[in-house]
Tab-separated table of C-alpha atoms and ligand atoms in Angstrom:
chain	number	residue	atom	x	y	z
J	65	MET	CA	0.035	-0.024	0.028
J	66	ASN	CA	1.153	3.561	-0.617
J	67	ILE	CA	1.705	5.259	2.481
J	68	TYR	CA	-0.010	8.341	1.404
J	69	SER	CA	-3.344	6.421	1.263
J	70	ALA	CA	-3.144	5.690	4.961
J	71	THR	CA	-5.329	7.605	7.356
J	72	LEU	CA	-3.755	8.179	10.939
J	73	GLU	CA	-5.979	5.593	12.219
J	74	ASP	CA	-4.883	3.107	9.588
J	75	LEU	CA	-1.332	3.459	10.618
J	76	GLU	CA	-2.146	3.313	14.254
J	77	HIS	CA	-3.940	0.034	13.574
J	78	TYR	CA	-0.906	-1.066	11.576
J	79	PHE	CA	1.670	-0.398	14.360
J	80	GLU	CA	-0.639	-2.203	16.844
J	81	SER	CA	-0.812	-5.123	14.399
J	82	ILE	CA	3.109	-5.473	14.402
J	83	ASP	CA	3.120	-5.147	18.176
J	84	GLU	CA	4.629	-1.489	18.227
J	85	LYS	CA	3.196	1.512	20.115
J	86	LYS	CA	0.540	3.355	18.090
J	87	PHE	CA	2.084	6.751	18.672
J	88	LYS	CA	4.567	5.791	16.044
J	89	ALA	CA	1.789	6.588	13.614
J	90	ILE	CA	1.977	10.357	14.628
J	91	GLN	CA	5.781	10.197	14.162
J	92	VAL	CA	5.333	8.845	10.621
J	93	TYR	CA	2.711	11.403	9.873
J	94	ASP	CA	5.162	14.086	11.188
J	95	TRP	CA	7.855	13.042	8.768
J	96	LEU	CA	5.476	12.622	5.861
J	97	TYR	CA	3.398	15.719	6.175
J	98	LYS	CA	5.350	18.279	8.420
J	99	LYS	CA	8.898	17.523	7.479
J	100	ARG	CA	7.920	16.237	4.000
J	101	VAL	CA	10.586	13.382	3.784
J	102	LYS	CA	10.158	10.802	1.036
J	103	SER	CA	11.984	8.000	2.328
J	104	PHE	CA	11.651	5.673	5.482
J	105	LYS	CA	15.363	5.908	5.965
J	106	LYS	CA	15.061	9.606	6.658
J	107	MET	CA	12.676	9.078	9.672
J	108	SER	CA	15.498	9.320	12.115
J	109	ASN	CA	13.608	8.942	15.440
J	110	ILE	CA	12.237	5.464	14.373
J	111	LYS	CA	14.304	2.501	14.907
J	112	LYS	CA	15.921	0.508	12.180
J	113	THR	CA	13.875	-2.730	12.583
J	114	VAL	CA	10.725	-0.845	12.256
J	115	ILE	CA	11.940	1.309	9.316
J	116	ASP	CA	12.534	-2.080	7.557
J	117	THR	CA	9.233	-3.411	8.259
J	118	LEU	CA	7.592	-0.142	7.141
J	119	ALA	CA	9.617	-0.302	3.989
J	120	ARG	CA	8.322	-3.913	3.476
J	121	ASP	CA	4.720	-3.105	3.797
J	122	PHE	CA	4.517	0.283	2.379
J	123	THR	CA	5.755	2.247	-0.635
J	124	ILE	CA	6.307	6.097	-0.854
J	125	SER	CA	5.631	6.988	-4.231
J	126	GLN	CA	4.093	9.982	-5.962
J	127	PRO	CA	2.979	10.847	-9.554
J	128	LYS	CA	5.037	12.959	-11.888
J	129	ILE	CA	4.485	16.655	-12.916
J	130	ILE	CA	4.597	16.407	-16.678
J	131	ALA	CA	3.186	19.827	-17.660
J	132	LYS	CA	2.517	23.105	-15.982
J	133	GLN	CA	0.782	26.274	-17.199
J	134	ILE	CA	0.994	29.581	-15.465
J	135	GLY	CA	-1.552	32.299	-15.763
J	136	LYS	CA	-2.555	35.253	-13.759
J	137	ASP	CA	-3.333	34.180	-10.258
J	138	VAL	CA	-3.591	30.404	-11.617
J	139	PHE	CA	-1.303	27.462	-12.037
J	140	LYS	CA	-2.377	24.549	-13.804
J	141	TYR	CA	-0.634	21.033	-13.520
J	142	LEU	CA	-0.831	17.890	-15.320
J	143	PHE	CA	0.263	14.802	-13.482
J	144	GLU	CA	1.138	11.411	-14.650
J	145	LEU	CA	0.399	8.407	-12.544
J	146	ASP	CA	2.195	5.135	-12.214
J	147	ASP	CA	0.111	3.477	-14.813
J	148	LYS	CA	0.705	6.510	-17.236
J	149	ALA	CA	-2.842	7.746	-16.711
J	150	LYS	CA	-3.083	11.582	-16.510
J	151	VAL	CA	-4.909	13.861	-14.276
J	152	GLU	CA	-4.799	17.620	-13.570
J	153	ALA	CA	-5.006	20.001	-10.759
J	154	VAL	CA	-5.560	23.746	-10.681
J	155	LEU	CA	-4.207	26.130	-8.043
J	156	MET	CA	-5.934	29.405	-7.673
J	157	ILE	CA	-4.386	32.317	-5.705
J	158	HIS	CA	-7.362	34.230	-3.946
J	159	ASN	CA	-6.985	37.101	-1.472
J	160	TYR	CA	-8.178	34.550	1.200
J	161	GLY	CA	-5.776	31.878	0.392
J	162	ASN	CA	-4.415	29.392	-2.027
J	163	SER	CA	-7.197	27.032	-3.304
J	164	LEU	CA	-6.570	23.824	-5.023
J	165	CYS	CA	-8.941	22.154	-7.474
J	166	VAL	CA	-8.260	18.394	-7.139
J	167	SER	CA	-9.105	15.540	-9.539
J	168	THR	CA	-10.682	12.429	-8.057
J	169	GLN	CA	-11.000	9.993	-11.091
J	170	VAL	CA	-9.171	9.473	-14.411
J	171	GLY	CA	-11.869	10.533	-16.642
J	172	CYS	CA	-15.680	10.664	-15.657
J	173	ASN	CA	-18.668	8.675	-16.673
J	174	MET	CA	-21.279	11.217	-15.603
J	175	GLY	CA	-21.381	12.543	-19.259
J	176	CYS	CA	-22.438	16.097	-18.664
J	177	ALA	CA	-23.039	17.619	-22.032
J	178	PHE	CA	-20.972	20.705	-21.539
J	179	CYS	CA	-18.014	19.153	-19.653
J	180	GLU	CA	-14.718	18.277	-21.200
J	181	SER	CA	-13.911	15.747	-18.611
J	182	GLY	CA	-17.006	13.808	-19.475
J	183	ARG	CA	-16.268	13.579	-23.124
J	184	ARG	CA	-13.730	10.884	-22.141
J	185	LYS	CA	-14.899	7.971	-20.109
J	186	LYS	CA	-13.610	7.086	-16.753
J	187	LYS	CA	-10.610	4.743	-16.690
J	188	ARG	CA	-10.379	4.296	-13.027
J	189	ASN	CA	-10.841	5.818	-9.594
J	190	LEU	CA	-7.913	7.771	-8.137
J	191	GLU	CA	-6.459	6.200	-5.009
J	192	PRO	CA	-6.281	8.523	-1.829
J	193	SER	CA	-2.560	8.846	-2.325
J	194	GLU	CA	-3.045	10.141	-5.769
J	195	MET	CA	-5.326	12.850	-4.653
J	196	VAL	CA	-3.209	13.713	-1.591
J	197	SER	CA	0.021	13.954	-3.799
J	198	GLN	CA	-1.678	16.660	-5.947
J	199	ILE	CA	-1.529	18.915	-2.824
J	200	LEU	CA	1.921	17.829	-1.797
J	201	LEU	CA	3.482	18.068	-5.107
J	202	ILE	CA	2.080	21.522	-6.038
J	203	GLU	CA	3.040	22.825	-2.384
J	204	GLU	CA	6.599	21.591	-2.986
J	205	ASP	CA	6.733	23.026	-6.594
J	206	LEU	CA	5.627	26.397	-5.666
J	207	ASN	CA	6.931	26.431	-2.175
J	208	ILE	CA	3.565	27.507	-0.678
J	209	ARG	CA	1.034	26.212	1.618
J	210	ILE	CA	-2.589	25.238	0.368
J	211	SER	CA	-5.279	26.527	2.362
J	212	HIS	CA	-8.369	25.359	0.637
J	213	VAL	CA	-9.306	22.266	-1.468
J	214	VAL	CA	-12.203	21.897	-3.692
J	215	LEU	CA	-13.029	18.540	-5.178
J	216	MET	CA	-14.002	19.968	-8.604
J	217	GLY	CA	-11.240	18.549	-10.918
J	218	ILE	CA	-11.676	15.719	-13.307
J	219	GLY	CA	-14.169	12.980	-12.018
J	220	GLU	CA	-17.146	12.696	-9.905
J	221	PRO	CA	-16.191	12.488	-6.321
J	222	PHE	CA	-19.250	10.553	-5.072
J	223	ASP	CA	-18.545	7.837	-7.666
J	224	ASN	CA	-15.365	7.278	-5.836
J	225	TYR	CA	-16.928	7.651	-2.471
J	226	GLU	CA	-14.635	5.556	-0.181
J	227	ASN	CA	-11.470	6.927	-1.440
J	228	VAL	CA	-12.657	10.350	-1.321
J	229	MET	CA	-13.687	10.103	2.218
J	230	LYS	CA	-10.187	8.626	3.119
J	231	PHE	CA	-8.595	11.651	1.271
J	232	ILE	CA	-10.659	14.107	3.294
J	233	LYS	CA	-9.657	12.405	6.598
J	234	ILE	CA	-5.861	12.433	5.444
J	235	VAL	CA	-5.918	16.047	4.486
J	236	ASN	CA	-8.022	17.320	7.317
J	237	CYS	CA	-5.907	15.416	10.001
J	238	GLY	CA	-4.278	17.945	12.519
J	239	LYS	CA	-1.166	15.831	12.809
J	240	GLY	CA	-0.797	15.845	8.973
J	241	ILE	CA	-1.590	18.269	6.232
J	242	ASP	CA	-4.216	19.971	8.521
J	243	ILE	CA	-6.554	21.752	6.102
J	244	GLY	CA	-9.659	22.633	8.091
J	245	ALA	CA	-12.854	20.815	7.072
J	246	ARG	CA	-14.661	24.182	6.477
J	247	HIS	CA	-11.891	24.727	3.858
J	248	ILE	CA	-12.792	21.700	1.947
J	249	THR	CA	-15.561	21.520	-0.537
J	250	VAL	CA	-16.987	18.421	-2.302
J	251	SER	CA	-18.856	18.962	-5.519
J	252	THR	CA	-21.303	16.474	-7.096
J	253	CYS	CA	-23.424	16.199	-10.092
J	254	GLY	CA	-26.202	14.903	-7.613
J	255	ILE	CA	-25.834	11.205	-6.721
J	256	VAL	CA	-28.572	11.091	-4.262
J	257	PRO	CA	-27.768	8.072	-2.253
J	258	LYS	CA	-24.297	9.308	-1.567
J	259	ILE	CA	-25.591	12.784	-0.598
J	260	LYS	CA	-27.482	10.856	2.009
J	261	GLU	CA	-24.575	8.803	3.106
J	262	PHE	CA	-22.402	11.956	3.176
J	263	ALA	CA	-24.860	13.772	5.549
J	264	LYS	CA	-24.285	10.961	7.990
J	265	GLU	CA	-20.485	11.325	8.008
J	266	ASN	CA	-20.651	14.094	10.551
J	267	LEU	CA	-18.046	16.212	8.794
J	268	GLN	CA	-17.901	20.001	8.667
J	269	VAL	CA	-16.897	19.677	4.984
J	270	ASN	CA	-18.761	21.780	2.359
J	271	LEU	CA	-21.132	20.388	-0.074
J	272	ALA	CA	-21.673	21.748	-3.565
J	273	ILE	CA	-24.260	20.717	-6.043
J	274	SER	CA	-23.726	21.061	-9.766
J	275	LEU	CA	-27.346	22.083	-10.620
J	276	HIS	CA	-27.080	23.993	-13.848
J	277	ALA	CA	-30.721	23.963	-14.685
J	278	PRO	CA	-34.073	24.853	-12.812
J	279	ASN	CA	-36.273	22.000	-14.214
J	280	ASP	CA	-36.101	18.480	-15.249
J	281	GLU	CA	-36.602	19.070	-19.018
J	282	LEU	CA	-33.591	21.128	-19.447
J	283	ARG	CA	-31.341	19.346	-16.766
J	284	ASN	CA	-32.125	16.110	-18.593
J	285	ARG	CA	-30.500	17.476	-21.780
J	286	LEU	CA	-27.433	18.956	-19.881
J	287	MET	CA	-26.758	16.227	-17.273
J	288	LYS	CA	-27.397	12.455	-17.770
J	289	ILE	CA	-27.589	11.948	-13.864
J	290	ASN	CA	-30.978	13.843	-13.952
J	291	LYS	CA	-32.539	10.846	-15.685
J	292	VAL	CA	-31.584	8.758	-12.832
J	293	TYR	CA	-32.272	11.162	-9.828
J	294	LYS	CA	-34.781	13.910	-10.754
J	295	LEU	CA	-34.685	17.467	-9.453
J	296	GLU	CA	-37.388	16.777	-7.004
J	297	GLU	CA	-35.493	13.883	-5.388
J	298	LEU	CA	-32.290	15.803	-5.405
J	299	ILE	CA	-33.646	18.896	-3.771
J	300	LYS	CA	-35.354	16.610	-1.169
J	301	ALA	CA	-32.040	14.844	-0.319
J	302	VAL	CA	-30.339	18.360	-0.163
J	303	LYS	CA	-32.906	19.554	2.292
J	304	GLU	CA	-32.617	16.479	4.490
J	305	TYR	CA	-28.724	17.112	4.272
J	306	ILE	CA	-29.147	20.713	5.494
J	307	VAL	CA	-31.464	19.589	8.285
J	308	GLN	CA	-29.074	16.828	9.396
J	309	THR	CA	-25.748	18.727	9.120
J	310	ASN	CA	-27.083	22.271	9.813
J	311	ARG	CA	-24.744	23.447	7.070
J	312	ARG	CA	-25.463	25.627	4.096
J	313	VAL	CA	-25.362	23.999	0.643
J	314	THR	CA	-23.791	25.741	-2.520
J	315	PHE	CA	-25.472	25.367	-5.931
J	316	GLU	CA	-23.328	25.731	-8.844
J	317	TYR	CA	-24.896	27.117	-11.999
J	318	ILE	CA	-22.878	27.426	-15.124
J	319	MET	CA	-24.156	30.211	-17.310
J	320	LEU	CA	-24.562	28.843	-20.882
J	321	LYS	CA	-25.565	31.292	-23.580
J	322	ASP	CA	-29.245	30.932	-24.791
J	323	ILE	CA	-29.536	27.550	-22.904
J	324	ASN	CA	-30.048	28.349	-19.173
J	325	ASP	CA	-29.414	32.039	-18.871
J	326	SER	CA	-33.004	33.585	-19.302
J	327	LYS	CA	-34.931	35.520	-16.951
J	328	LYS	CA	-37.425	32.727	-16.877
J	329	CYS	CA	-34.859	30.188	-15.833
J	330	ALA	CA	-33.667	32.658	-13.071
J	331	LEU	CA	-37.340	32.833	-11.609
J	332	GLU	CA	-37.722	29.126	-11.741
J	333	LEU	CA	-34.473	28.731	-9.909
J	334	ALA	CA	-35.501	31.232	-7.355
J	335	TYR	CA	-38.652	29.266	-6.839
J	336	LEU	CA	-37.015	25.821	-6.608
J	337	LEU	CA	-34.491	27.145	-4.006
J	338	LYS	CA	-36.968	29.170	-1.998
J	339	GLY	CA	-36.428	28.835	1.726
J	340	LEU	CA	-33.494	26.604	1.444
J	341	ASN	CA	-30.300	27.450	3.400
J	342	ALA	CA	-28.503	27.606	0.217
J	343	TYR	CA	-26.245	29.796	-1.809
J	344	VAL	CA	-25.935	29.968	-5.652
J	345	ASN	CA	-22.637	30.419	-7.443
J	346	LEU	CA	-23.119	31.547	-11.019
J	347	ILE	CA	-20.157	30.291	-13.005
J	348	PRO	CA	-19.052	31.853	-16.362
J	349	TYR	CA	-18.701	28.893	-18.721
J	350	ASN	CA	-15.153	27.978	-19.697
J	351	GLU	CA	-15.539	27.471	-23.440
J	352	THR	CA	-13.738	24.468	-24.864
J	353	SER	CA	-12.837	23.774	-28.564
J	354	HIS	CA	-14.546	20.371	-28.534
J	355	ILE	CA	-17.964	21.477	-27.381
J	356	ASP	CA	-20.450	23.873	-28.855
J	357	PHE	CA	-21.696	25.645	-25.806
J	358	LYS	CA	-20.914	29.354	-25.415
J	359	LYS	CA	-20.522	31.414	-22.355
J	360	ALA	CA	-23.615	33.655	-21.523
J	361	ASN	CA	-23.085	37.375	-22.005
J	362	GLU	CA	-22.065	39.448	-18.971
J	363	ASP	CA	-25.338	41.486	-18.852
J	364	ARG	CA	-27.345	38.302	-19.097
J	365	ILE	CA	-25.367	37.076	-16.118
J	366	MET	CA	-25.995	40.218	-14.033
J	367	GLU	CA	-29.735	40.021	-14.925
J	368	PHE	CA	-30.001	36.549	-13.683
J	369	TYR	CA	-28.210	37.631	-10.631
J	370	ASP	CA	-30.598	40.351	-9.971
J	371	VAL	CA	-33.701	38.270	-10.288
J	372	LEU	CA	-32.198	35.787	-7.802
J	373	LYS	CA	-31.237	38.582	-5.384
J	374	LYS	CA	-34.735	40.350	-5.652
J	375	ASN	CA	-36.159	36.920	-4.806
J	376	LYS	CA	-33.925	36.642	-1.710
J	377	ILE	CA	-31.623	34.036	-2.875
J	378	ASN	CA	-28.020	34.257	-1.768
J	379	VAL	CA	-25.940	34.491	-4.838
J	380	THR	CA	-22.480	35.384	-6.255
J	381	VAL	CA	-20.870	35.278	-9.574
J	382	ARG	CA	-17.635	33.295	-9.508
J	383	LYS	CA	-14.435	35.077	-10.282
J	384	GLU	CA	-13.070	33.827	-13.597
J	385	PHE	CA	-9.866	32.004	-13.425
J	386	GLY	CA	-7.564	30.638	-16.077
J	387	SER	CA	-9.348	31.169	-19.231
J	388	GLU	CA	-5.884	31.793	-20.573
J	389	VAL	CA	-4.573	28.315	-19.347
J	390	SER	CA	-7.221	26.047	-20.614
J	391	ALA	CA	-8.788	25.857	-17.237
J	392	ALA	CA	-12.021	24.251	-18.102
J	393	CYS	CA	-12.050	20.979	-16.117
J	394	GLY	CA	-10.141	18.290	-18.057
J	395	GLN	CA	-9.059	20.497	-20.837
J	396	LEU	CA	-5.281	20.299	-20.241
J	397	ARG	CA	-5.477	16.583	-20.081
J	398	SER	CA	-7.363	16.335	-23.349
J	399	ASN	CA	-5.062	18.705	-25.157
J	400	TYR	CA	-1.981	16.871	-23.942
J	401	GLU	CA	-3.330	13.521	-24.913
J	402	GLU	CA	-4.604	14.698	-28.362
J	403	GLU	CA	-1.214	16.213	-29.161
J	404	ASN	CA	0.731	13.140	-28.032
Z	762	LIG	N1	-18.346	15.855	-10.913
Z	762	LIG	C1	-18.450	16.861	-9.994
Z	762	LIG	C2	-17.149	17.611	-9.659
Z	762	LIG	C3	-16.342	18.000	-10.955
Z	762	LIG	S1	-16.797	19.092	-11.999
Z	762	LIG	C4	-19.619	17.730	-10.325
Z	762	LIG	O1	-20.233	17.624	-11.286
Z	762	LIG	O2	-19.826	18.680	-9.546
Z	762	LIG	C5	-16.761	20.621	-11.237
Z	762	LIG	C6	-17.712	21.866	-11.662
Z	762	LIG	O3	-17.187	22.360	-12.920
Z	762	LIG	C7	-19.086	21.277	-11.906
Z	762	LIG	O4	-19.905	22.226	-11.355
Z	762	LIG	C8	-19.084	21.294	-13.355
Z	762	LIG	O5	-20.418	21.270	-13.823
Z	762	LIG	C9	-18.368	22.450	-13.848
Z	762	LIG	N2	-17.878	22.467	-15.158
Z	762	LIG	C10	-17.562	21.505	-15.998
Z	762	LIG	N3	-17.174	22.051	-17.168
Z	762	LIG	C11	-17.170	23.234	-17.135
Z	762	LIG	C12	-16.757	24.471	-18.011
Z	762	LIG	N4	-16.230	24.156	-19.207
Z	762	LIG	N5	-16.750	25.685	-17.560
Z	762	LIG	C13	-17.265	25.881	-16.277
Z	762	LIG	N6	-17.577	24.945	-15.291
Z	762	LIG	C14	-17.514	23.604	-15.726
């Protein structure tokens, strides 16, 4: 097993299983995540026999950075994994901190009509270690600390549920990377049973729902998942989530020109979300060369915003990042693979 896939608890159990004190897990975490060493040999306060056992039972290996694009306030990385599969991560420099958009799968099976990642089928899930390493490698490359993590890169986090929960535990652990739960956001296209399961995890992590349409007719056209879990069912699950966790939910809404950007859509959306402890994030669409959708005009976006505001819906327009660095989810990977 790759050691970056182990939660602190996993390591504690491991040390107990080899008749060692479980506090050694904290020492190992300290070496990996505070001191950032990449070899067991360097863990100098752990005795040689234990180091040898660790090296027998675990690997310490990380993906490779194979491409990097730099824009204004944005860095985009392409990683090659052990099996040569490729995923990307995007770092955004905000005034409140450094936020990393992490990939959770190689490709995606959700097949959203506007999404570059969905054009290419899922090859496999990412291991926790492969998600953790996106953070570690970028922090090392830029010599910075990442303060926020959003699971909005390639893949559907709730289609890789177990590994994503492990990843969250590892990243959130105070003895390790120590990113606060409230600084972590999981985004889903709306896999209802997993939203229900997530509500029971008792985490302070943020949940974002990719909504993108205020009615089934339109959402069916944009997002295949809506044919499985209709809006009514989705909104009901979100309501239950809010009651159970007492946390506010974000709805993401990409603004697509002449598709979902009308005043009528805004009114329908306001009606759909009325009374919910929710927050709408209007996202200017990142156009990609393989897909026909266009970005909504700015005045249309502002008009949409105003309708929501007037109807007492909390709403913001997301700052645009990285249109100069092919920042649309999955674009760098597609460009790279199609060129090579
Ligand atoms: N599968 C998850 C997370 C990955 S996608 C989800 O659906 O939420 C992260 C967000 O980016 C989603 O809201 C998705 O709909 C959106 N997105 C996909 N392609 C985009 C594009 N070209 N421009 C802007 N947002 C896009």
